[in-house]
XYZ file of C-alpha atoms in Angstrom:
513
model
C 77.201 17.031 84.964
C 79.218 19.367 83.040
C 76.966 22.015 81.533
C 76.662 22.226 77.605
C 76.492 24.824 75.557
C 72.657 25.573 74.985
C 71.430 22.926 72.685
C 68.988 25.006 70.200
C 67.838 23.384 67.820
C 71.054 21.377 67.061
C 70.141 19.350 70.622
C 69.149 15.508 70.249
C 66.306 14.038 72.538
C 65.245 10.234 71.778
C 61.336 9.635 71.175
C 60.232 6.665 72.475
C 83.321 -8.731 49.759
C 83.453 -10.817 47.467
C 80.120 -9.209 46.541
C 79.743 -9.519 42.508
C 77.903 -6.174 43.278
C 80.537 -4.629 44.737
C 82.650 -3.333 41.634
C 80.657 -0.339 40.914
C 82.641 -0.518 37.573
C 85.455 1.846 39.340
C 88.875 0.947 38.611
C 90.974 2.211 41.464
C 93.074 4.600 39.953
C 90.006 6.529 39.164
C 88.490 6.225 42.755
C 92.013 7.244 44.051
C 91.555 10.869 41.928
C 87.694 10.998 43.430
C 88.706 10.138 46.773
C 91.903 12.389 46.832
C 90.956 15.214 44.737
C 91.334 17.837 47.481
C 91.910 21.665 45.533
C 95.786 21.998 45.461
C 95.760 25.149 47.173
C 94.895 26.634 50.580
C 92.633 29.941 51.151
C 95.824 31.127 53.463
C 94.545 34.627 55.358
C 97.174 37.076 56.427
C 97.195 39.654 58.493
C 99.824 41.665 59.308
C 102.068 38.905 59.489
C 99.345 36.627 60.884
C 98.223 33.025 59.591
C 95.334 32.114 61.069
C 94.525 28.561 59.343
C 96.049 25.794 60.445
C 99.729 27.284 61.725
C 101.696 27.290 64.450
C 100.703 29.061 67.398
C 104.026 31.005 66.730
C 103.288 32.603 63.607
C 100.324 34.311 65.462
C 100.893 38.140 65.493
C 98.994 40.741 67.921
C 97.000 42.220 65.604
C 93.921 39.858 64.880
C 91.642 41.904 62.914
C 90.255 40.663 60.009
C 89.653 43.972 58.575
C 93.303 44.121 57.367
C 93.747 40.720 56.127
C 94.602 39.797 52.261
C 93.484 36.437 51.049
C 96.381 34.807 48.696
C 95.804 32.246 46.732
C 98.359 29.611 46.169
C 96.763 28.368 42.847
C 94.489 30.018 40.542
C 91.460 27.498 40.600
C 88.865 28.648 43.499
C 88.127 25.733 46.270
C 86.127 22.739 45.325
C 82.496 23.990 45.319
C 80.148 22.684 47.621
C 78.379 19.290 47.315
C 74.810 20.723 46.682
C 72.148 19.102 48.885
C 69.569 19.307 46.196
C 68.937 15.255 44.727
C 68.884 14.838 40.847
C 65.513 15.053 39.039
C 65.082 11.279 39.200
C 61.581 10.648 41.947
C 63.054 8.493 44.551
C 60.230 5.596 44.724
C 62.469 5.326 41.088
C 65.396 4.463 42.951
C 63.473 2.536 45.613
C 61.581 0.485 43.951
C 60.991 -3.174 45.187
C 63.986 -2.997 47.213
C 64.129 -2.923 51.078
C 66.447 -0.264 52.009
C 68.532 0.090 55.244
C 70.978 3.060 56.177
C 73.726 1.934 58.493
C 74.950 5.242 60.407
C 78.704 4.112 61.592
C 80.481 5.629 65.233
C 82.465 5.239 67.580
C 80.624 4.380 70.428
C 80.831 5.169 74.319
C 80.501 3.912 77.836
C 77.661 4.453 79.171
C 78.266 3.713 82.744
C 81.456 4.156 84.620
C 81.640 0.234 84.748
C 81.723 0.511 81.064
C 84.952 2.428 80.625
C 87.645 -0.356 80.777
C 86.268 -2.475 78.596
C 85.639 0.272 76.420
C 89.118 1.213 76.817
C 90.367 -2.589 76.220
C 87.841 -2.397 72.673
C 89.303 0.800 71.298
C 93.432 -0.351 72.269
C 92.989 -3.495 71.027
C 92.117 -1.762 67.607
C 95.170 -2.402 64.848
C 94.229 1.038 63.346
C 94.455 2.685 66.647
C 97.514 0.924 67.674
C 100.106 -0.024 65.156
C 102.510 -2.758 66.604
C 104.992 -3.993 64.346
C 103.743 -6.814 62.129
C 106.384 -9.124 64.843
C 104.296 -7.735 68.146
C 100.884 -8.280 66.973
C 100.239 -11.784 68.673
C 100.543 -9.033 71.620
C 98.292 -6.460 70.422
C 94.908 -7.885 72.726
C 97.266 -8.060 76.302
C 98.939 -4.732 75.367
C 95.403 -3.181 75.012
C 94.489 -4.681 78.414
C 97.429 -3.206 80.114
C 96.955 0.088 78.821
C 93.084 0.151 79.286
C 93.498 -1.135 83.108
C 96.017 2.023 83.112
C 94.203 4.688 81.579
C 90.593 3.455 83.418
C 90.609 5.286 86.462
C 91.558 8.591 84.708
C 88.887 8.406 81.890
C 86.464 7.609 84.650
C 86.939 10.964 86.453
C 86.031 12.543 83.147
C 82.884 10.258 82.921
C 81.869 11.084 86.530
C 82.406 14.834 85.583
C 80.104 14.517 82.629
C 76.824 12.875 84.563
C 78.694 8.749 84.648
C 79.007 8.124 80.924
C 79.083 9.310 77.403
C 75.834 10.432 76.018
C 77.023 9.546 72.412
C 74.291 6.402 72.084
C 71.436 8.204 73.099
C 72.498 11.164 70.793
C 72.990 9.094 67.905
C 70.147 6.898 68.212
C 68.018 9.951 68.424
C 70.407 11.208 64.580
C 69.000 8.012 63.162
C 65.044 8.697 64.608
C 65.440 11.890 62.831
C 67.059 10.948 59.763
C 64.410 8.016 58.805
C 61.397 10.248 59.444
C 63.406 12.564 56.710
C 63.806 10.012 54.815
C 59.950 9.055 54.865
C 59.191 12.342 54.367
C 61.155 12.657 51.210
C 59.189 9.337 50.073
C 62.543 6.833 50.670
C 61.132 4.528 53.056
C 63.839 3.043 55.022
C 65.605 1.709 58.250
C 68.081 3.105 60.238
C 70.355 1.442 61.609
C 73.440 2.543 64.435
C 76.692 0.490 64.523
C 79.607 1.563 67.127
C 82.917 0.216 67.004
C 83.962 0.181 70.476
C 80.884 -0.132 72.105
C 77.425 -1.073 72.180
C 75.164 -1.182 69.478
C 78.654 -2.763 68.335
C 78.443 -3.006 64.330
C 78.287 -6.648 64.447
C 74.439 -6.232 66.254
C 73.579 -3.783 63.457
C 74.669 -6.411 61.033
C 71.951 -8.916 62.486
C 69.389 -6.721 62.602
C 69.406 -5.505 58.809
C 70.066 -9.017 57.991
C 67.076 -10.174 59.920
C 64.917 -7.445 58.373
C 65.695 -8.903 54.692
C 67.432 -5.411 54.195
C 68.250 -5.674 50.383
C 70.283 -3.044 49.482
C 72.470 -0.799 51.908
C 73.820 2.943 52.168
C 76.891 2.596 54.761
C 76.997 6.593 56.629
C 80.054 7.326 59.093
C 78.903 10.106 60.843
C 82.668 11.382 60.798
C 82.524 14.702 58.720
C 86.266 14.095 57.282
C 87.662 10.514 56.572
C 90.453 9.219 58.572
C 91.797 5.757 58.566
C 91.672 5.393 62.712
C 87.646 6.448 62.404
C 86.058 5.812 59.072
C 88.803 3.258 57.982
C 88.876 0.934 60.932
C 84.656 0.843 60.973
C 85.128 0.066 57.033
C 88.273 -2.413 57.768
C 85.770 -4.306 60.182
C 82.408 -4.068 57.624
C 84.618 -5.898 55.262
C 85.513 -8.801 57.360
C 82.149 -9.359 58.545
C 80.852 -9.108 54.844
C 83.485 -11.642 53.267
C 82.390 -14.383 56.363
C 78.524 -13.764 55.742
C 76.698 -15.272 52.343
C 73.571 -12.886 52.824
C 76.049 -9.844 52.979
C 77.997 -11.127 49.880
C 74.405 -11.054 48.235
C 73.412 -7.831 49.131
C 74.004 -4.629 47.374
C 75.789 -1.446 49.130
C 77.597 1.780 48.916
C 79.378 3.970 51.500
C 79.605 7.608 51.469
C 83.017 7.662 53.110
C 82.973 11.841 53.740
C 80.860 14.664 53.491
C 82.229 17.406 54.847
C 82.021 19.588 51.857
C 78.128 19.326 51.525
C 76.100 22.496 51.592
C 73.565 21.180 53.984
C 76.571 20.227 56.622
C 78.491 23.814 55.990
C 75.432 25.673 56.358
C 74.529 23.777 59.530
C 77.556 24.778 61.204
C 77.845 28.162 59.585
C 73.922 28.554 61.605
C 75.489 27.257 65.115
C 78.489 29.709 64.890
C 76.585 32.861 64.046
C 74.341 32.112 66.795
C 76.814 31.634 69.357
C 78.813 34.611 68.475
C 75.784 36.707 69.502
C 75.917 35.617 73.150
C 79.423 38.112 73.199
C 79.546 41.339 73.887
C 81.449 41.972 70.843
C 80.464 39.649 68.582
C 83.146 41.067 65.660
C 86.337 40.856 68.071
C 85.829 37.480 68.923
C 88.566 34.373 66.967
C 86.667 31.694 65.930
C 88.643 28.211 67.046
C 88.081 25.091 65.435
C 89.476 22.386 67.487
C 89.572 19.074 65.628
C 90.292 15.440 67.094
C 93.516 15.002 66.129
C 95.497 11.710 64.429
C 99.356 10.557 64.692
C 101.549 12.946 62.103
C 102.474 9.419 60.451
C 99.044 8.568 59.575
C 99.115 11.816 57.039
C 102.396 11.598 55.661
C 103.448 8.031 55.549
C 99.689 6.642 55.143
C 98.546 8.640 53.085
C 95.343 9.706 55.403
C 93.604 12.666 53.701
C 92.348 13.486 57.252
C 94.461 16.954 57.352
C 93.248 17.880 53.824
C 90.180 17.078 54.385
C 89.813 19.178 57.813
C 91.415 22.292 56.260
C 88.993 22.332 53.295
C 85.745 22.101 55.679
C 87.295 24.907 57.829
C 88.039 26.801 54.266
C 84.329 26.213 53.567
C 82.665 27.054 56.855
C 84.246 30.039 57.063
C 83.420 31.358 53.083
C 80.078 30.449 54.006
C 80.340 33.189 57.155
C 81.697 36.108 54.967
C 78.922 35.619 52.713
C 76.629 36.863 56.069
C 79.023 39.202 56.675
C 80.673 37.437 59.456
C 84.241 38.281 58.974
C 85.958 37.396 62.177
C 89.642 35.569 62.975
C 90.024 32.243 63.295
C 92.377 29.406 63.945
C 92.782 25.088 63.482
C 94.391 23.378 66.008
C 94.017 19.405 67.127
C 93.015 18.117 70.430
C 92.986 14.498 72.059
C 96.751 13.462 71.548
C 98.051 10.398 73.630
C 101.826 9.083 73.778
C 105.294 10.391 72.830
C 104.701 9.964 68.871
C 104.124 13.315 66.983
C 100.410 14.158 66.160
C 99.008 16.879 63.677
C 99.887 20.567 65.039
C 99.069 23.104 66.115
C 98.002 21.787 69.203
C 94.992 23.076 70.736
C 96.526 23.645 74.366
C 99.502 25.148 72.716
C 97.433 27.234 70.466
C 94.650 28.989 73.434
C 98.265 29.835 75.525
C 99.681 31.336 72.414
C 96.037 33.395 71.949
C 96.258 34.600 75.304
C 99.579 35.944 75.026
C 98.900 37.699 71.878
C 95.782 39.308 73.370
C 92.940 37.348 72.545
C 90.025 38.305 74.903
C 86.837 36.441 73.266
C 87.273 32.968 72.288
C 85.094 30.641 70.812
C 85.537 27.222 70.666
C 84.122 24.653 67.455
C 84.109 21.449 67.937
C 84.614 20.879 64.318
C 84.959 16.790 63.693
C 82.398 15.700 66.205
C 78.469 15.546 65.448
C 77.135 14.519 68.595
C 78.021 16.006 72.015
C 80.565 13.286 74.001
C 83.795 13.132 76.743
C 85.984 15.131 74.084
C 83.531 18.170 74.051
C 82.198 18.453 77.212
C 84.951 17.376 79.684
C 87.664 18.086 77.501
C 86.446 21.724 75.485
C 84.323 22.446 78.228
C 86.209 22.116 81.177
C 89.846 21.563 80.624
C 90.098 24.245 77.728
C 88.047 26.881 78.993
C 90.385 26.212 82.312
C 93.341 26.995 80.514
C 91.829 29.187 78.348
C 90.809 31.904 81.397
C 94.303 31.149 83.339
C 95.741 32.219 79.816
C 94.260 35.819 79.544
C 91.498 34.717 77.856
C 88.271 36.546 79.444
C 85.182 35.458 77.526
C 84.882 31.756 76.290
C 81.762 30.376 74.105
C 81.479 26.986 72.719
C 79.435 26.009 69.563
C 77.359 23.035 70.367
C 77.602 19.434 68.229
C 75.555 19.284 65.584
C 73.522 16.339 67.225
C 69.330 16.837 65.095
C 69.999 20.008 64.227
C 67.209 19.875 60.914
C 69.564 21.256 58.134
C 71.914 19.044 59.043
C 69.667 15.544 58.943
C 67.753 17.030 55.954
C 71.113 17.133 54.084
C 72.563 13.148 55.632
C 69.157 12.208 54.182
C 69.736 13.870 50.516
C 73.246 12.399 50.503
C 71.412 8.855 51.121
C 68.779 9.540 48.537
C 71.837 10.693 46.447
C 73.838 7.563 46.595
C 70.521 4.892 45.893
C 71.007 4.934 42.055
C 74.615 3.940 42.419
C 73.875 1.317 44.853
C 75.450 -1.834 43.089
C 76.325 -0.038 39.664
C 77.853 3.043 39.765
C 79.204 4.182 36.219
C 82.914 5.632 36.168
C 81.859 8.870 34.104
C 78.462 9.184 36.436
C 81.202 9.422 39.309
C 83.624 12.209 37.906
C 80.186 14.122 36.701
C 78.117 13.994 39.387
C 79.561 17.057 41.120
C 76.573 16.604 43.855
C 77.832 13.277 44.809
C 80.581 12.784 47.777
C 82.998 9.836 46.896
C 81.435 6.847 46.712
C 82.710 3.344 46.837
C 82.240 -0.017 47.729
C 83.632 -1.277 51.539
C 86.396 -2.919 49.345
C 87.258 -0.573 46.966
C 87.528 2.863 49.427
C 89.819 0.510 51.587
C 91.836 -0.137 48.635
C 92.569 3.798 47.909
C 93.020 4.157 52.025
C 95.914 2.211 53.328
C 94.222 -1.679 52.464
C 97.661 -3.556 53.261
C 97.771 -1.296 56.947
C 101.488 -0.466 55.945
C 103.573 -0.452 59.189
C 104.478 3.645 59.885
C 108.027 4.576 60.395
C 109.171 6.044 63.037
C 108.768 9.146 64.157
C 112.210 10.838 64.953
C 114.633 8.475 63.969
C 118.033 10.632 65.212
C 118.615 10.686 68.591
C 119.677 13.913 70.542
C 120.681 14.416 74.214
C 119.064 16.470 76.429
C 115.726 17.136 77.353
C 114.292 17.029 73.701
C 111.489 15.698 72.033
C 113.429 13.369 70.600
C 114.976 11.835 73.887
C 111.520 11.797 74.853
C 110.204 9.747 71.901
C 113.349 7.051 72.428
C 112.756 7.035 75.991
C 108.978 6.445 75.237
C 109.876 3.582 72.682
C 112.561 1.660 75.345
C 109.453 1.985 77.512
C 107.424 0.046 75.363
C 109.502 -1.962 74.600
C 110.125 -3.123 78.103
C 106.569 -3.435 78.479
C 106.453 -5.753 75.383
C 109.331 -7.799 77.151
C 107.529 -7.977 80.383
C 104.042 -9.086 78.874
C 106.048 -11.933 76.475
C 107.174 -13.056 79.638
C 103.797 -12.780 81.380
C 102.032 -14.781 78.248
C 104.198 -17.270 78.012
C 105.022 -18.089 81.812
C 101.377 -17.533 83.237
C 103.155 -15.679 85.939
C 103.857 -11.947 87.165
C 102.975 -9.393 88.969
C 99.869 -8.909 86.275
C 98.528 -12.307 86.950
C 98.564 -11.148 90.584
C 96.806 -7.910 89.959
C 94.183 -10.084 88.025
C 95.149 -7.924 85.151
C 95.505 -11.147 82.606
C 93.192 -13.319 83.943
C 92.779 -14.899 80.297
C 96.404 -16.712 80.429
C 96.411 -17.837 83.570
């Protein structure tokens, strides 16, 4: 198994629609301006020419000290400030009551064994908000995922083997939601916790019939994705609300979701903790650039979709990294996005781009943040762990750190289990003016509602590039990639509809036989 970054304290070990109730009184326009009321400007830092957050890997100069840098503002207002972890003065038996609560903690799940991994792969593909066929293709959407998954298996299961046979992401979250109902007890809120995947098992549908079989009576939905996106948090809330408008007891029962938190103190200082800590393990702790390395999402998703993923991510790193000046830790750093798959564009910089580009401008210490993942899985430590720090030391780069996942580290539970606390008095009846006062208070919503202000109708993207030019450009590459698909979606028509082909031999679509 790949070796992690040492654990600490952040490290996890397992003991042992049509709702009446769902209108929390918030017209939509109003939960639009909550949801989307990111601060209009960006902390942009400069030095000598260089722009560390969220830029090209081509605007980086040479010189990376912070020590010269002017911060310009691009708006006069200061950034958002943070979502205080501190509940209101109401006792919380108040907002208990009679009422059996449960606290649904919502991921993406993992295989566990290497046998796992293709039908893993076959759950996530066959996703609509992971892959967006044209509204004529969809009838195709299931064989195209089990082409692709069969594909893509034996790659993703070297990266399993490499990482001890399978993702640890259920242990580590089952041991988040241990944690985060003992905090919950101890802050006199006695309720369940409960762990729904979306590709994988505990799949959210088994969640589902547990709280419903344990009379759960009123219901605080938790991604544990820091930032909303509409391939993580969307597609988890896209498939509560199905299973809530098919199930009576669901329509009965009361609920919320907390659809980010990123901005929370408890969450900022968590990670502002881990980073100080792990910039002590260099020789030199000050010359070292901080690198947040995000998952990243298709371009299209932001600007045709609206997805405030990019906002979102920029104002966490903003926050993080206030929260380190005010302990004097005043180093360089850099956002880039890892993870992208296929010809389409995805958010830049890219992180492989990005370490080159820091080794040619002289980077020596590097050190790596994990900054949308909470629990240590496949995209940390096979993918930060080995392949970057790879490339990172063929690139110049001499001394690489990572920052572990947050996984139980305490501040960070303590502060999921005041946002839960938080949320209970708005649980079926949350007041318009409560919501644009309670500065505490993430965004809060009903299943129905958020998905309303976050792409509801799942509005077919354009495409990417839509000029073509010769040569060997990105854009030939992107048509090339589409008459590829296309050819696929040709051959598995044919393969569907005949019951024959070479697929059928290779026992690849054994379902249409």
């Amino acid at each position: 198994m790949t070796s992690a970054p040492s654990p600490s304290s952040s490290s996890c070990i397992p003991s042992s629609s049509r709702n009446p109730n769902f209108s929390f009184l918030l017209s939509r326009s109003v939960l639009l301006r909550a949801v989307y009321s990111f601060p209009s400007h960006r902390n942009r830092i400069r030095c000598s020419g260089l722009h560390l957050e969220a830029s090209p890997p081509s605007s980086l100069s040479s010189s990376l000290s912070r020590r010269d840098c002017v911060v310009s503002r691009y708006a006069p207002q200061p950034l958002r400030a943070l979502a205080t972890s501190v509940a209101p003065g109401v006792p919380s038996s108040s907002v208990v009551g009679d009422d059996n609560v449960g606290v649904l903690l919502l991921n993406l799940g993992g295989p566990e064994t290497l046998e796992d991994v293709q039908p893993f792969l076959f759950n996530l593909f066959a996703d609509p908000d992971i892959i967006r066929l044209p509204r004529l293709f969809r009838i195709l959407q299931r064989p195209l995922a089990q082409f692709i998954s069969v594909l893509r298996a034996p790659k993703s299961k070297e990266g399993y083997a490499s990482i001890g046979g399978g993702s640890p992401l259920r242990q580590i979250t089952d041991a988040q939601a241990e944690e985060l109902r003992k905090s919950l007890w101890a802050k006199d809120v006695p309720a369940n916790v409960y762990v729904g995947m979306r590709y994988w098992h505990p799949f959210t549908e088994e969640a589902i019939d547990q709280i419903k079989r344990d009379g759960i009576t009123k219901l605080v939905v938790l991604p544990l994705y820091p930032q909303f996106s509409i391939s993580t948090s969307g597609s988890s809330l896209r498939l509560l609300e199905n299973i809530f408008r098919e199930d009576e007891y669901l329509v009965n029962m009361q609920h919320t979701v907390i659809p980010s938190w990123y901005q929370r103190e408890g969450y900022i200082k968590a990670m502002a903790n881990l980073i100080e800590e792990e910039l002590k393990t260099f020789d030199d702790p000050e010359k070292v650039v901080i690198f947040f390395s995000a998952h990243g999402v298709p371009l299209a998703y932001v600007e045709e979709a609206g997805d405030p993923y990019k906002a979102e991510m920029e104002e966490c790193v903003d926050l993080i990294m206030e929260e380190l000046e005010k302990r004097r830790v005043i180093n360089s750093f850099t956002l880039a996005y890892q993870s992208r798959v296929g010809p389409v564009e995805w958010l830049k910089p890219y992180t492989d781009e990005t370490i080159i580009d820091l080794g040619k401008k002289g980077v020596k210490s590097l050190l790596a943040v994990p900054i949308s993942f909470v629990s240590e899985h496949i995209e940390t430590l096979e993918e930060i762990d080995v392949e970057y720090k790879e490339l990172a030391l063929k690139s110049g780069i001499e001394k690489w750190g990572r920052v572990p996942a947050l996984g139980c580290e305490q501040t960070f539970i303590s502060d999921l289990a005041d946002a839960v606390i938080e949320s209970l008095p708005y649980v079926g009846a949350m007041a318009v003016s409560n919501l644009e006062a309670r500065q505490s208070l993430v965004p809060l919503g009903s299943v129905e509602e958020l998905l309303a202000a976050y792409d509801s109708q799942r509005r077919e993207l354009p495409p990417p590039v839509t000029v073509w030019e010769w040569g060997w450009t990105k854009s030939a590459e992107t048509w090339n990639g589409r008459a590829a698909m296309l050819a696929v979606l040709v051959l598995l028509v044919l393969e569907v509809t005949t019951g024959e082909g070479f697929l059928h031999q290779w026992v690849v679509l054994p379902l249409f036989r």
